[in-house]
Amino acid sequence: MGVFLTMEGPDGAGKSTQIELLRDYLSRKGYDIIVCREPGGTKISEAIRQVILNKDFTEMSHMTELLLYTAARAQLMEEVIRPALKEGKVVICDRFVESSAVYQGIARGMGIELVYEINQYAIGDTLPDLTIMIDLDAKTGISRKKEQAELDRMEREALDFHEKVVKGYREIAALHPERIYKVDGHQTIEEIHKKIAAAVDKIIS
Ligand code: TMP
């Protein structure tokens, strides 16, 4: 079996940058790596992403949102993640079920039990070997996003929502310290990378 790594954090935490650095680091060590993102990573999941993040769909109910994220995940699991793990690859996924636990379970108030229960249908017993969580305050994260591109439906939520997300991640990380590695996102890119690489080395070698 391969190794399943997931990267989590509030919007603007720097996940993409850290995933690229981690991919290069592990490639140099000779690992066969697949990077995917959520929601997305397959033709169908990317189409679902267009629906979920469409800034005009402001009437989307919380349950619809949760089920769409879960559906996109089910397709990604079946088409990409499980086959890659079976082939012994290292899978790095940009967001996974912890995003649903935090955004839908905590910030939307649907409850983390419900989120994990529904996600059972999508992920079964395929859980990440390690989840890296970049911790960053909501204001910094969202102002970074504003500089980059037009904000999507989730990013347009009020600051209060993003603050709940940050708090939610801290809660989830504290609940599962054995499988979630929390790193302070206010450090330099290189400092954060070094810490992530060290945490991954511990489980991979
Ligand atoms: P991204 O911008 O990191 O690609 O993520 C898309 C947005 O979707 C981001 O605001 C977080 C949110 N999201 C959820 O609310 N629940 C989920 O399960 C996932 C995967 C993402």
Tab-separated table of C-alpha atoms and ligand atoms in Angstrom:
chain	number	residue	atom	x	y	z
A	1	MET	CA	0.000	0.000	0.000
A	2	GLY	CA	1.059	3.567	-0.664
A	3	VAL	CA	1.021	6.586	1.626
A	4	PHE	CA	-1.912	8.959	1.904
A	5	LEU	CA	-1.125	12.552	2.933
A	6	THR	CA	-3.659	15.366	3.140
A	7	MET	CA	-3.073	19.124	3.456
A	8	GLU	CA	-5.582	21.227	5.357
A	9	GLY	CA	-6.025	24.783	6.513
A	10	PRO	CA	-8.200	27.873	6.178
A	11	ASP	CA	-8.440	29.740	2.866
A	12	GLY	CA	-5.154	31.476	2.061
A	13	ALA	CA	-3.071	29.359	4.464
A	14	GLY	CA	-0.513	28.519	1.755
A	15	LYS	CA	-1.461	24.870	1.101
A	16	SER	CA	-0.707	24.948	-2.633
A	17	THR	CA	2.784	26.372	-2.129
A	18	GLN	CA	3.557	23.790	0.550
A	19	ILE	CA	2.165	20.939	-1.574
A	20	GLU	CA	4.488	21.912	-4.439
A	21	LEU	CA	7.494	22.019	-2.109
A	22	LEU	CA	6.539	18.680	-0.550
A	23	ARG	CA	6.034	17.111	-3.966
A	24	ASP	CA	9.533	18.237	-5.057
A	25	TYR	CA	11.048	17.047	-1.797
A	26	LEU	CA	9.493	13.581	-2.056
A	27	SER	CA	10.258	13.311	-5.804
A	28	ARG	CA	13.911	13.965	-5.062
A	29	LYS	CA	13.756	11.052	-2.632
A	30	GLY	CA	12.463	8.832	-5.429
A	31	TYR	CA	8.796	8.463	-4.465
A	32	ASP	CA	6.098	8.114	-7.091
A	33	ILE	CA	3.686	10.934	-6.259
A	34	ILE	CA	0.175	11.927	-7.194
A	35	VAL	CA	-1.221	15.320	-6.205
A	36	CYS	CA	-4.942	15.983	-6.230
A	37	ARG	CA	-7.277	18.617	-4.889
A	38	GLU	CA	-10.695	18.706	-3.322
A	39	PRO	CA	-13.269	19.407	-4.434
A	40	GLY	CA	-11.919	18.239	-7.795
A	41	GLY	CA	-9.272	15.911	-9.179
A	42	THR	CA	-11.519	14.065	-11.666
A	43	LYS	CA	-13.668	15.297	-14.546
A	44	ILE	CA	-16.851	14.744	-12.530
A	45	SER	CA	-15.466	16.164	-9.273
A	46	GLU	CA	-14.189	19.283	-11.080
A	47	ALA	CA	-17.695	19.741	-12.537
A	48	ILE	CA	-19.160	19.447	-9.022
A	49	ARG	CA	-16.573	22.029	-7.873
A	50	GLN	CA	-17.923	24.500	-10.439
A	51	VAL	CA	-21.381	24.104	-8.893
A	52	ILE	CA	-20.266	24.307	-5.256
A	53	LEU	CA	-18.042	27.357	-5.645
A	54	ASN	CA	-20.224	29.297	-8.083
A	55	LYS	CA	-20.550	32.722	-6.446
A	56	ASP	CA	-24.077	33.153	-7.860
A	57	PHE	CA	-25.466	30.069	-6.069
A	58	THR	CA	-26.009	31.946	-2.811
A	59	GLU	CA	-29.221	29.999	-2.104
A	60	MET	CA	-27.375	26.647	-1.730
A	61	SER	CA	-28.551	24.843	1.401
A	62	HIS	CA	-25.990	23.579	3.885
A	63	MET	CA	-27.093	19.977	3.285
A	64	THR	CA	-26.718	20.342	-0.490
A	65	GLU	CA	-23.252	21.779	0.084
A	66	LEU	CA	-22.228	18.898	2.360
A	67	LEU	CA	-23.566	16.262	-0.031
A	68	LEU	CA	-21.889	17.840	-3.052
A	69	TYR	CA	-18.495	17.935	-1.329
A	70	THR	CA	-19.034	14.307	-0.321
A	71	ALA	CA	-20.051	13.288	-3.847
A	72	ALA	CA	-16.968	14.944	-5.333
A	73	ARG	CA	-14.898	13.047	-2.731
A	74	ALA	CA	-16.548	9.689	-3.512
A	75	GLN	CA	-15.618	10.021	-7.181
A	76	LEU	CA	-12.043	11.069	-6.388
A	77	MET	CA	-11.606	8.139	-3.997
A	78	GLU	CA	-12.862	5.626	-6.532
A	79	GLU	CA	-11.139	6.998	-9.614
A	80	VAL	CA	-7.829	8.315	-8.262
A	81	ILE	CA	-6.949	7.832	-4.600
A	82	ARG	CA	-7.692	4.131	-4.005
A	83	PRO	CA	-6.082	2.967	-7.271
A	84	ALA	CA	-2.960	5.090	-6.606
A	85	LEU	CA	-2.597	3.745	-3.064
A	86	LYS	CA	-2.992	0.194	-4.370
A	87	GLU	CA	-0.128	0.855	-6.785
A	88	GLY	CA	2.045	1.949	-3.856
A	89	LYS	CA	2.118	5.660	-4.706
A	90	VAL	CA	2.297	8.628	-2.371
A	91	VAL	CA	-0.952	10.586	-2.666
A	92	ILE	CA	-0.950	14.219	-1.549
A	93	CYS	CA	-4.479	15.573	-1.441
A	94	ASP	CA	-5.193	19.298	-1.093
A	95	ARG	CA	-8.075	19.106	1.442
A	96	PHE	CA	-10.056	16.002	2.459
A	97	VAL	CA	-12.746	15.008	4.961
A	98	GLU	CA	-11.346	17.345	7.654
A	99	SER	CA	-12.349	20.276	5.425
A	100	SER	CA	-15.947	19.057	5.553
A	101	ALA	CA	-15.723	18.498	9.319
A	102	VAL	CA	-14.503	22.070	9.810
A	103	TYR	CA	-16.389	24.064	7.139
A	104	GLN	CA	-19.704	22.171	7.140
A	105	GLY	CA	-19.570	20.482	10.561
A	106	ILE	CA	-18.285	23.375	12.671
A	107	ALA	CA	-18.496	26.658	10.713
A	108	ARG	CA	-21.898	25.848	9.153
A	109	GLY	CA	-22.995	24.219	12.414
A	110	MET	CA	-24.075	20.857	10.977
A	111	GLY	CA	-22.073	18.889	13.540
A	112	ILE	CA	-18.906	16.870	12.946
A	113	GLU	CA	-20.615	13.532	13.753
A	114	LEU	CA	-23.057	13.969	10.868
A	115	VAL	CA	-20.232	14.953	8.532
A	116	TYR	CA	-18.088	11.907	9.369
A	117	GLU	CA	-21.147	9.644	9.175
A	118	ILE	CA	-22.127	10.796	5.689
A	119	ASN	CA	-18.501	10.688	4.577
A	120	GLN	CA	-18.282	7.026	5.520
A	121	TYR	CA	-20.111	6.324	2.266
A	122	ALA	CA	-17.452	8.150	0.282
A	123	ILE	CA	-14.228	7.160	2.022
A	124	GLY	CA	-14.927	3.862	3.798
A	125	ASP	CA	-11.806	2.818	5.662
A	126	THR	CA	-9.320	4.760	3.511
A	127	LEU	CA	-8.023	7.346	5.963
A	128	PRO	CA	-4.984	9.608	5.600
A	129	ASP	CA	-1.746	8.330	7.133
A	130	LEU	CA	-0.992	11.946	8.022
A	131	THR	CA	-2.933	15.197	7.798
A	132	ILE	CA	-0.898	18.395	7.732
A	133	MET	CA	-2.798	21.410	8.983
A	134	ILE	CA	-1.481	24.900	8.332
A	135	ASP	CA	-2.763	27.252	11.008
A	136	LEU	CA	-3.264	30.885	9.967
A	137	ASP	CA	-5.502	33.666	11.269
A	138	ALA	CA	-8.590	34.376	9.175
A	139	LYS	CA	-7.809	38.016	8.316
A	140	THR	CA	-4.383	37.231	6.858
A	141	GLY	CA	-5.754	34.259	4.906
A	142	ILE	CA	-8.627	36.108	3.307
A	143	SER	CA	-6.580	39.202	2.468
A	144	ARG	CA	-4.085	36.924	0.663
A	145	LYS	CA	-6.978	35.417	-1.322
A	146	LYS	CA	-8.295	38.871	-2.244
A	147	GLU	CA	-4.931	39.721	-3.807
A	148	GLN	CA	-4.873	36.529	-5.894
A	149	ALA	CA	-8.200	36.205	-7.718
A	150	GLU	CA	-11.924	36.847	-7.642
A	151	LEU	CA	-13.345	35.313	-4.470
A	152	ASP	CA	-15.502	32.173	-4.814
A	153	ARG	CA	-18.771	31.440	-2.958
A	154	MET	CA	-17.005	30.110	0.172
A	155	GLU	CA	-14.340	32.821	0.278
A	156	ARG	CA	-17.093	35.466	0.088
A	157	GLU	CA	-18.462	34.375	3.472
A	158	ALA	CA	-18.138	36.952	6.260
A	159	LEU	CA	-14.976	37.178	8.353
A	160	ASP	CA	-16.913	35.640	11.235
A	161	PHE	CA	-17.354	32.424	9.172
A	162	HIS	CA	-13.634	32.254	8.404
A	163	GLU	CA	-12.847	32.802	12.069
A	164	LYS	CA	-15.043	29.799	12.898
A	165	VAL	CA	-13.074	27.813	10.306
A	166	VAL	CA	-9.746	28.716	11.933
A	167	LYS	CA	-11.090	27.835	15.379
A	168	GLY	CA	-12.615	24.641	13.978
A	169	TYR	CA	-9.300	23.470	12.564
A	170	ARG	CA	-7.649	24.059	15.927
A	171	GLU	CA	-10.367	21.987	17.631
A	172	ILE	CA	-10.072	19.088	15.162
A	173	ALA	CA	-6.255	19.122	15.396
A	174	ALA	CA	-6.483	18.989	19.190
A	175	LEU	CA	-8.923	16.055	19.000
A	176	HIS	CA	-6.595	13.962	16.811
A	177	PRO	CA	-2.992	14.904	17.563
A	178	GLU	CA	-1.863	11.382	16.548
A	179	ARG	CA	-2.862	11.849	12.916
A	180	ILE	CA	-2.979	15.627	12.439
A	181	TYR	CA	0.239	17.638	12.364
A	182	LYS	CA	-0.396	21.324	12.997
A	183	VAL	CA	2.125	23.876	11.733
A	184	ASP	CA	2.109	27.641	12.279
A	185	GLY	CA	1.428	29.320	8.917
A	186	HIS	CA	2.794	32.704	10.046
A	187	GLN	CA	6.385	31.459	9.595
A	188	THR	CA	8.376	31.778	6.350
A	189	ILE	CA	7.569	29.401	3.473
A	190	GLU	CA	10.908	27.641	3.958
A	191	GLU	CA	10.444	27.214	7.728
A	192	ILE	CA	6.992	25.728	7.220
A	193	HIS	CA	8.290	23.391	4.507
A	194	LYS	CA	11.119	22.096	6.710
A	195	LYS	CA	8.681	21.256	9.507
A	196	ILE	CA	6.264	19.529	7.149
A	197	ALA	CA	9.087	17.531	5.540
A	198	ALA	CA	10.275	16.388	8.971
A	199	ALA	CA	6.749	15.298	9.976
A	200	VAL	CA	6.314	13.378	6.706
A	201	ASP	CA	9.741	11.744	7.053
A	202	LYS	CA	8.644	10.323	10.391
A	203	ILE	CA	5.766	8.358	8.872
A	204	ILE	CA	7.205	7.544	5.483
A	205	SER	CA	10.604	6.026	6.281
B	1	TMP	P1	-9.765	25.390	-2.176
B	1	TMP	O1	-9.946	26.846	-2.428
B	1	TMP	O2	-8.717	25.067	-1.173
B	1	TMP	O3	-9.621	24.603	-3.438
B	1	TMP	O4	-11.124	24.867	-1.474
B	1	TMP	C1	-12.350	25.220	-1.942
B	1	TMP	C2	-13.245	25.767	-0.867
B	1	TMP	O5	-14.149	24.741	-0.445
B	1	TMP	C3	-12.574	26.287	0.378
B	1	TMP	O6	-13.218	27.504	0.748
B	1	TMP	C4	-12.866	25.236	1.417
B	1	TMP	C5	-14.171	24.641	0.969
B	1	TMP	N1	-14.396	23.228	1.316
B	1	TMP	C6	-15.449	22.910	2.175
B	1	TMP	O7	-16.161	23.785	2.661
B	1	TMP	N2	-15.686	21.586	2.456
B	1	TMP	C7	-14.930	20.580	1.909
B	1	TMP	O8	-15.174	19.399	2.187
B	1	TMP	C8	-13.852	20.935	1.018
B	1	TMP	C9	-13.010	19.854	0.407
B	1	TMP	C10	-13.618	22.274	0.761
